[in-house]
mmCIF file of C-alpha atoms in Angstrom:
data_model
loop_
_atom_site.group_PDB
_atom_site.id
_atom_site.type_symbol
_atom_site.label_atom_id
_atom_site.label_comp_id
_atom_site.label_asym_id
_atom_site.label_seq_id
_atom_site.Cartn_x
_atom_site.Cartn_y
_atom_site.Cartn_z
ATOM 1 C CA MET A 1 -90.487 -24.284 -4.101
ATOM 2 C CA GLY A 2 -94.216 -24.063 -3.439
ATOM 3 C CA ARG A 3 -96.234 -26.545 -1.445
ATOM 4 C CA PHE A 4 -97.280 -29.700 -3.292
ATOM 5 C CA ASN A 5 -100.623 -31.210 -2.296
ATOM 6 C CA ILE A 6 -100.199 -34.969 -2.503
ATOM 7 C CA SER A 7 -102.810 -37.709 -2.871
ATOM 8 C CA LYS A 8 -102.803 -41.475 -2.476
ATOM 9 C CA GLY A 9 -100.762 -43.132 -5.185
ATOM 10 C CA GLU A 10 -98.434 -40.142 -5.527
ATOM 11 C CA ARG A 11 -94.939 -39.616 -4.144
ATOM 12 C CA PHE A 12 -92.917 -36.592 -3.120
ATOM 13 C CA LYS A 13 -89.176 -37.032 -3.574
ATOM 14 C CA ILE A 14 -86.866 -35.691 -0.869
ATOM 15 C CA ALA A 15 -83.644 -35.496 -2.859
ATOM 16 C CA LYS A 16 -80.204 -35.368 -1.296
ATOM 17 C CA SER A 17 -79.040 -33.387 -4.323
ATOM 18 C CA GLU A 18 -81.294 -30.542 -3.169
ATOM 19 C CA GLY A 19 -79.762 -30.587 0.306
ATOM 20 C CA LEU A 20 -82.902 -31.924 1.981
ATOM 21 C CA SER A 21 -81.873 -33.961 4.988
ATOM 22 C CA LYS A 22 -83.476 -32.354 8.037
ATOM 23 C CA ILE A 23 -87.253 -32.220 7.862
ATOM 24 C CA LYS A 24 -90.193 -31.704 10.169
ATOM 25 C CA VAL A 25 -93.187 -33.987 9.829
ATOM 26 C CA CYS A 26 -96.290 -32.329 11.259
ATOM 27 C CA LEU A 27 -99.447 -34.290 11.986
ATOM 28 C CA ASN A 28 -102.251 -31.800 12.419
ATOM 29 C CA TRP A 29 -105.868 -32.108 13.478
ATOM 30 C CA ASN A 30 -108.708 -30.318 15.185
ATOM 31 C CA SER A 31 -110.043 -32.339 18.104
ATOM 32 C CA ASP A 32 -110.690 -32.151 21.830
ATOM 33 C CA ALA A 33 -109.667 -35.799 22.191
ATOM 34 C CA ASP A 34 -106.183 -36.973 23.230
ATOM 35 C CA LEU A 35 -104.506 -37.781 19.908
ATOM 36 C CA ASP A 36 -100.938 -39.028 19.610
ATOM 37 C CA ALA A 37 -98.453 -39.112 16.735
ATOM 38 C CA SER A 38 -95.961 -42.008 16.654
ATOM 39 C CA THR A 39 -93.324 -43.371 14.291
ATOM 40 C CA PHE A 40 -92.288 -46.902 13.318
ATOM 41 C CA MET A 41 -88.814 -47.288 11.772
ATOM 42 C CA CYS A 42 -89.044 -50.477 9.725
ATOM 43 C CA GLY A 43 -86.599 -52.719 7.888
ATOM 44 C CA ASP A 44 -87.094 -54.841 4.778
ATOM 45 C CA GLU A 45 -89.701 -57.026 6.488
ATOM 46 C CA GLY A 46 -91.926 -54.041 7.204
ATOM 47 C CA VAL A 47 -91.481 -54.222 10.981
ATOM 48 C CA ILE A 48 -89.243 -52.447 13.477
ATOM 49 C CA LEU A 49 -85.788 -53.899 14.173
ATOM 50 C CA ASP A 50 -85.857 -53.246 17.929
ATOM 51 C CA ASP A 51 -87.998 -51.559 20.579
ATOM 52 C CA ALA A 52 -86.320 -48.187 20.002
ATOM 53 C CA GLY A 53 -87.611 -48.300 16.431
ATOM 54 C CA PHE A 54 -91.042 -47.449 17.851
ATOM 55 C CA VAL A 55 -90.878 -43.750 18.703
ATOM 56 C CA PHE A 56 -93.891 -42.836 20.826
ATOM 57 C CA TYR A 57 -94.930 -40.873 23.902
ATOM 58 C CA ASN A 58 -94.257 -43.689 26.384
ATOM 59 C CA SER A 59 -90.880 -44.829 25.041
ATOM 60 C CA GLU A 60 -87.967 -44.903 27.468
ATOM 61 C CA ASN A 61 -85.502 -44.148 24.675
ATOM 62 C CA ARG A 62 -85.245 -40.361 24.997
ATOM 63 C CA GLU A 63 -83.217 -37.443 23.705
ATOM 64 C CA LYS A 64 -81.566 -37.158 27.134
ATOM 65 C CA PRO A 65 -80.909 -40.055 29.550
ATOM 66 C CA PHE A 66 -82.790 -40.186 32.826
ATOM 67 C CA ASP A 67 -80.933 -38.404 35.613
ATOM 68 C CA ARG A 68 -82.697 -38.412 38.970
ATOM 69 C CA SER A 69 -80.714 -35.421 40.181
ATOM 70 C CA VAL A 70 -82.065 -33.393 37.250
ATOM 71 C CA PHE A 71 -85.607 -34.700 36.792
ATOM 72 C CA GLY A 72 -86.445 -36.150 40.202
ATOM 73 C CA ASN A 73 -88.580 -38.967 38.775
ATOM 74 C CA LYS A 74 -89.258 -40.711 35.500
ATOM 75 C CA ARG A 75 -92.683 -39.167 35.050
ATOM 76 C CA ARG A 76 -91.185 -35.676 34.867
ATOM 77 C CA TRP A 77 -88.367 -36.929 32.609
ATOM 78 C CA MET A 78 -90.852 -38.392 30.133
ATOM 79 C CA ALA A 79 -92.974 -35.245 30.284
ATOM 80 C CA GLU A 80 -90.033 -32.974 29.446
ATOM 81 C CA VAL A 81 -87.691 -34.974 27.177
ATOM 82 C CA ARG A 82 -88.678 -36.039 23.661
ATOM 83 C CA PRO A 83 -88.707 -39.723 22.648
ATOM 84 C CA MET A 84 -85.973 -40.636 20.158
ATOM 85 C CA SER A 85 -85.050 -43.497 17.843
ATOM 86 C CA ALA A 86 -81.903 -45.496 18.625
ATOM 87 C CA ASP A 87 -79.973 -43.867 15.764
ATOM 88 C CA GLY A 88 -81.040 -40.362 16.807
ATOM 89 C CA ALA A 89 -82.680 -39.766 13.427
ATOM 90 C CA VAL A 90 -86.228 -39.306 14.716
ATOM 91 C CA LEU A 91 -87.359 -37.118 17.595
ATOM 92 C CA GLY A 92 -90.974 -37.666 18.552
ATOM 93 C CA SER A 93 -93.416 -35.358 20.251
ATOM 94 C CA ILE A 94 -93.956 -34.867 23.963
ATOM 95 C CA ASP A 95 -97.341 -36.258 24.991
ATOM 96 C CA ASP A 96 -99.978 -33.500 25.026
ATOM 97 C CA ARG A 97 -103.170 -34.784 26.626
ATOM 98 C CA ASP A 98 -105.192 -31.662 25.983
ATOM 99 C CA GLY A 99 -106.128 -32.518 22.401
ATOM 100 C CA GLY A 100 -105.555 -29.464 20.252
ATOM 101 C CA LYS A 101 -104.033 -28.974 16.841
ATOM 102 C CA GLY A 102 -101.363 -31.626 16.341
ATOM 103 C CA GLU A 103 -97.856 -32.889 17.045
ATOM 104 C CA LEU A 104 -94.411 -32.444 15.494
ATOM 105 C CA ILE A 105 -91.786 -35.061 14.604
ATOM 106 C CA ASP A 106 -88.221 -34.084 13.630
ATOM 107 C CA VAL A 107 -86.345 -36.320 11.174
ATOM 108 C CA ASP A 108 -82.658 -36.159 10.232
ATOM 109 C CA LEU A 109 -82.398 -38.432 7.194
ATOM 110 C CA ASP A 110 -78.581 -38.415 7.308
ATOM 111 C CA LYS A 111 -78.715 -40.222 10.660
ATOM 112 C CA VAL A 112 -81.101 -43.022 9.687
ATOM 113 C CA ASP A 113 -79.713 -46.513 10.329
ATOM 114 C CA PRO A 114 -78.849 -48.122 6.943
ATOM 115 C CA GLN A 115 -81.054 -51.092 7.847
ATOM 116 C CA ILE A 116 -84.136 -48.836 7.927
ATOM 117 C CA THR A 117 -86.050 -48.740 4.635
ATOM 118 C CA GLU A 118 -89.376 -47.241 5.771
ATOM 119 C CA ILE A 119 -90.358 -44.650 8.354
ATOM 120 C CA VAL A 120 -94.091 -44.913 9.038
ATOM 121 C CA PHE A 121 -96.050 -42.073 10.665
ATOM 122 C CA VAL A 122 -99.237 -42.960 12.515
ATOM 123 C CA ALA A 123 -101.876 -41.249 14.637
ATOM 124 C CA THR A 124 -103.987 -42.761 17.402
ATOM 125 C CA ILE A 125 -106.736 -41.686 19.787
ATOM 126 C CA HIS A 126 -105.835 -42.481 23.383
ATOM 127 C CA GLU A 127 -108.538 -44.761 24.837
ATOM 128 C CA GLY A 128 -110.703 -43.904 21.852
ATOM 129 C CA ASP A 129 -112.567 -47.217 21.959
ATOM 130 C CA LYS A 130 -113.260 -46.766 25.664
ATOM 131 C CA GLU A 131 -114.368 -43.145 25.270
ATOM 132 C CA GLY A 132 -116.371 -43.748 22.106
ATOM 133 C CA VAL A 133 -114.233 -41.336 20.051
ATOM 134 C CA SER A 134 -112.993 -42.198 16.566
ATOM 135 C CA PHE A 135 -111.301 -40.499 13.633
ATOM 136 C CA GLY A 136 -114.768 -39.894 12.282
ATOM 137 C CA ASP A 137 -114.939 -37.194 14.977
ATOM 138 C CA VAL A 138 -111.578 -35.627 14.084
ATOM 139 C CA LYS A 139 -111.642 -32.583 11.830
ATOM 140 C CA GLU A 140 -109.120 -30.953 9.485
ATOM 141 C CA ALA A 141 -106.569 -33.785 9.736
ATOM 142 C CA TYR A 142 -103.474 -33.634 7.529
ATOM 143 C CA ILE A 143 -99.763 -34.395 7.514
ATOM 144 C CA SER A 144 -97.151 -32.050 6.099
ATOM 145 C CA VAL A 145 -93.424 -32.216 5.396
ATOM 146 C CA ILE A 146 -91.422 -29.078 6.154
ATOM 147 C CA ASN A 147 -87.828 -28.181 5.332
ATOM 148 C CA ALA A 148 -86.283 -27.752 8.790
ATOM 149 C CA GLU A 149 -83.653 -25.351 7.458
ATOM 150 C CA ASN A 150 -86.107 -22.636 6.403
ATOM 151 C CA ASP A 151 -89.544 -23.835 7.656
ATOM 152 C CA GLU A 152 -90.868 -24.054 4.083
ATOM 153 C CA GLU A 153 -93.759 -26.484 3.736
ATOM 154 C CA LEU A 154 -92.854 -28.903 0.943
ATOM 155 C CA CYS A 155 -95.911 -31.108 0.675
ATOM 156 C CA ARG A 156 -99.185 -31.870 2.405
ATOM 157 C CA TYR A 157 -101.540 -34.836 2.463
ATOM 158 C CA GLU A 158 -105.056 -34.182 3.700
ATOM 159 C CA LEU A 159 -106.880 -37.116 5.278
ATOM 160 C CA ASN A 160 -110.221 -36.823 3.528
ATOM 161 C CA GLU A 161 -111.098 -40.485 4.029
ATOM 162 C CA ALA A 162 -114.561 -41.253 5.383
ATOM 163 C CA PHE A 163 -113.429 -42.641 8.728
ATOM 164 C CA THR A 164 -116.141 -43.967 11.050
ATOM 165 C CA SER A 165 -115.141 -46.162 14.018
ATOM 166 C CA GLU A 166 -111.360 -46.208 13.466
ATOM 167 C CA THR A 167 -109.177 -45.195 16.424
ATOM 168 C CA ALA A 168 -105.801 -45.504 14.652
ATOM 169 C CA VAL A 169 -104.549 -44.380 11.253
ATOM 170 C CA SER A 170 -101.444 -45.306 9.276
ATOM 171 C CA VAL A 171 -101.044 -41.814 7.845
ATOM 172 C CA ALA A 172 -97.983 -41.778 5.580
ATOM 173 C CA LYS A 173 -94.448 -43.096 5.234
ATOM 174 C CA LEU A 174 -90.977 -42.246 4.012
ATOM 175 C CA VAL A 175 -89.510 -44.960 1.771
ATOM 176 C CA ILE A 176 -85.884 -45.047 0.627
ATOM 177 C CA ASN A 177 -85.138 -45.785 -3.040
ATOM 178 C CA GLU A 178 -82.146 -47.319 -4.794
ATOM 179 C CA ASP A 179 -80.463 -43.930 -5.163
ATOM 180 C CA GLY A 180 -80.564 -43.316 -1.425
ATOM 181 C CA ASP A 181 -83.262 -40.650 -1.715
ATOM 182 C CA TRP A 182 -86.461 -40.767 0.311
ATOM 183 C CA ASN A 183 -89.991 -40.634 -1.087
ATOM 184 C CA PHE A 184 -92.890 -39.393 0.998
ATOM 185 C CA GLU A 185 -95.978 -41.533 0.330
ATOM 186 C CA PRO A 186 -99.520 -41.198 1.750
ATOM 187 C CA ILE A 187 -101.157 -44.278 3.278
ATOM 188 C CA GLY A 188 -104.401 -43.056 4.855
ATOM 189 C CA ILE A 189 -105.600 -46.420 6.179
ATOM 190 C CA GLY A 190 -107.707 -46.517 9.343
ATOM 191 C CA HIS A 191 -107.724 -49.317 11.916
ATOM 192 C CA ALA A 192 -109.860 -50.355 14.856
ATOM 193 C CA GLY A 193 -108.140 -51.206 18.128
ATOM 194 C CA GLY A 194 -106.008 -48.105 18.580
ATOM 195 C CA LEU A 195 -102.267 -48.228 19.165
ATOM 196 C CA GLU A 196 -102.232 -51.961 19.945
ATOM 197 C CA THR A 197 -103.376 -52.747 16.400
ATOM 198 C CA LEU A 198 -100.535 -50.689 14.934
ATOM 199 C CA ILE A 199 -98.035 -52.455 17.184
ATOM 200 C CA ASP A 200 -99.334 -55.773 15.854
ATOM 201 C CA ILE A 201 -98.759 -54.533 12.289
ATOM 202 C CA TYR A 202 -95.382 -52.840 12.584
ATOM 203 C CA ALA A 203 -93.732 -54.452 15.623
ATOM 204 C CA SER A 204 -94.685 -58.122 15.371
#
């Protein structure tokens, strides 16, 4: 299967019949700013069901529980252990404050809580409003879905929108259909106000 370049209004089906359950969602960019990738796991109302449904760099729901004898303090624990959704289906990225090329999110669709109907992937610029940095300054931004079993890139959505002052972007989402399969759908909508604006949208 070759890579499928997807645009707004299109969908890429991740079919269970093809054995696709474990995927990697890569948010990529070229920027010196501190960009972060986060995930909102939403129910029928379009908002998260609990705090652990917001998988982001500062979440205290992690792949491993905090153990002072192992990590010494919570700062080191959060720097070394990936954030995770309550059902264990989504593993977020460790916070990388050096800018760079992007962040990786692992998704196991077989583990997703049955109450979850959408998994929304977003990107934000840390203190972008304060620093005067927006997605208009970010280059080569795209999101790709990769088969975790063989590292084959399945589809890619390039963010070619003419962003200007936006410091947050709802990038794309996975939406479950009536057959229990997931569709990957681009969103590509920018927002002012950074991460707080996205929390107002998906966690209110």
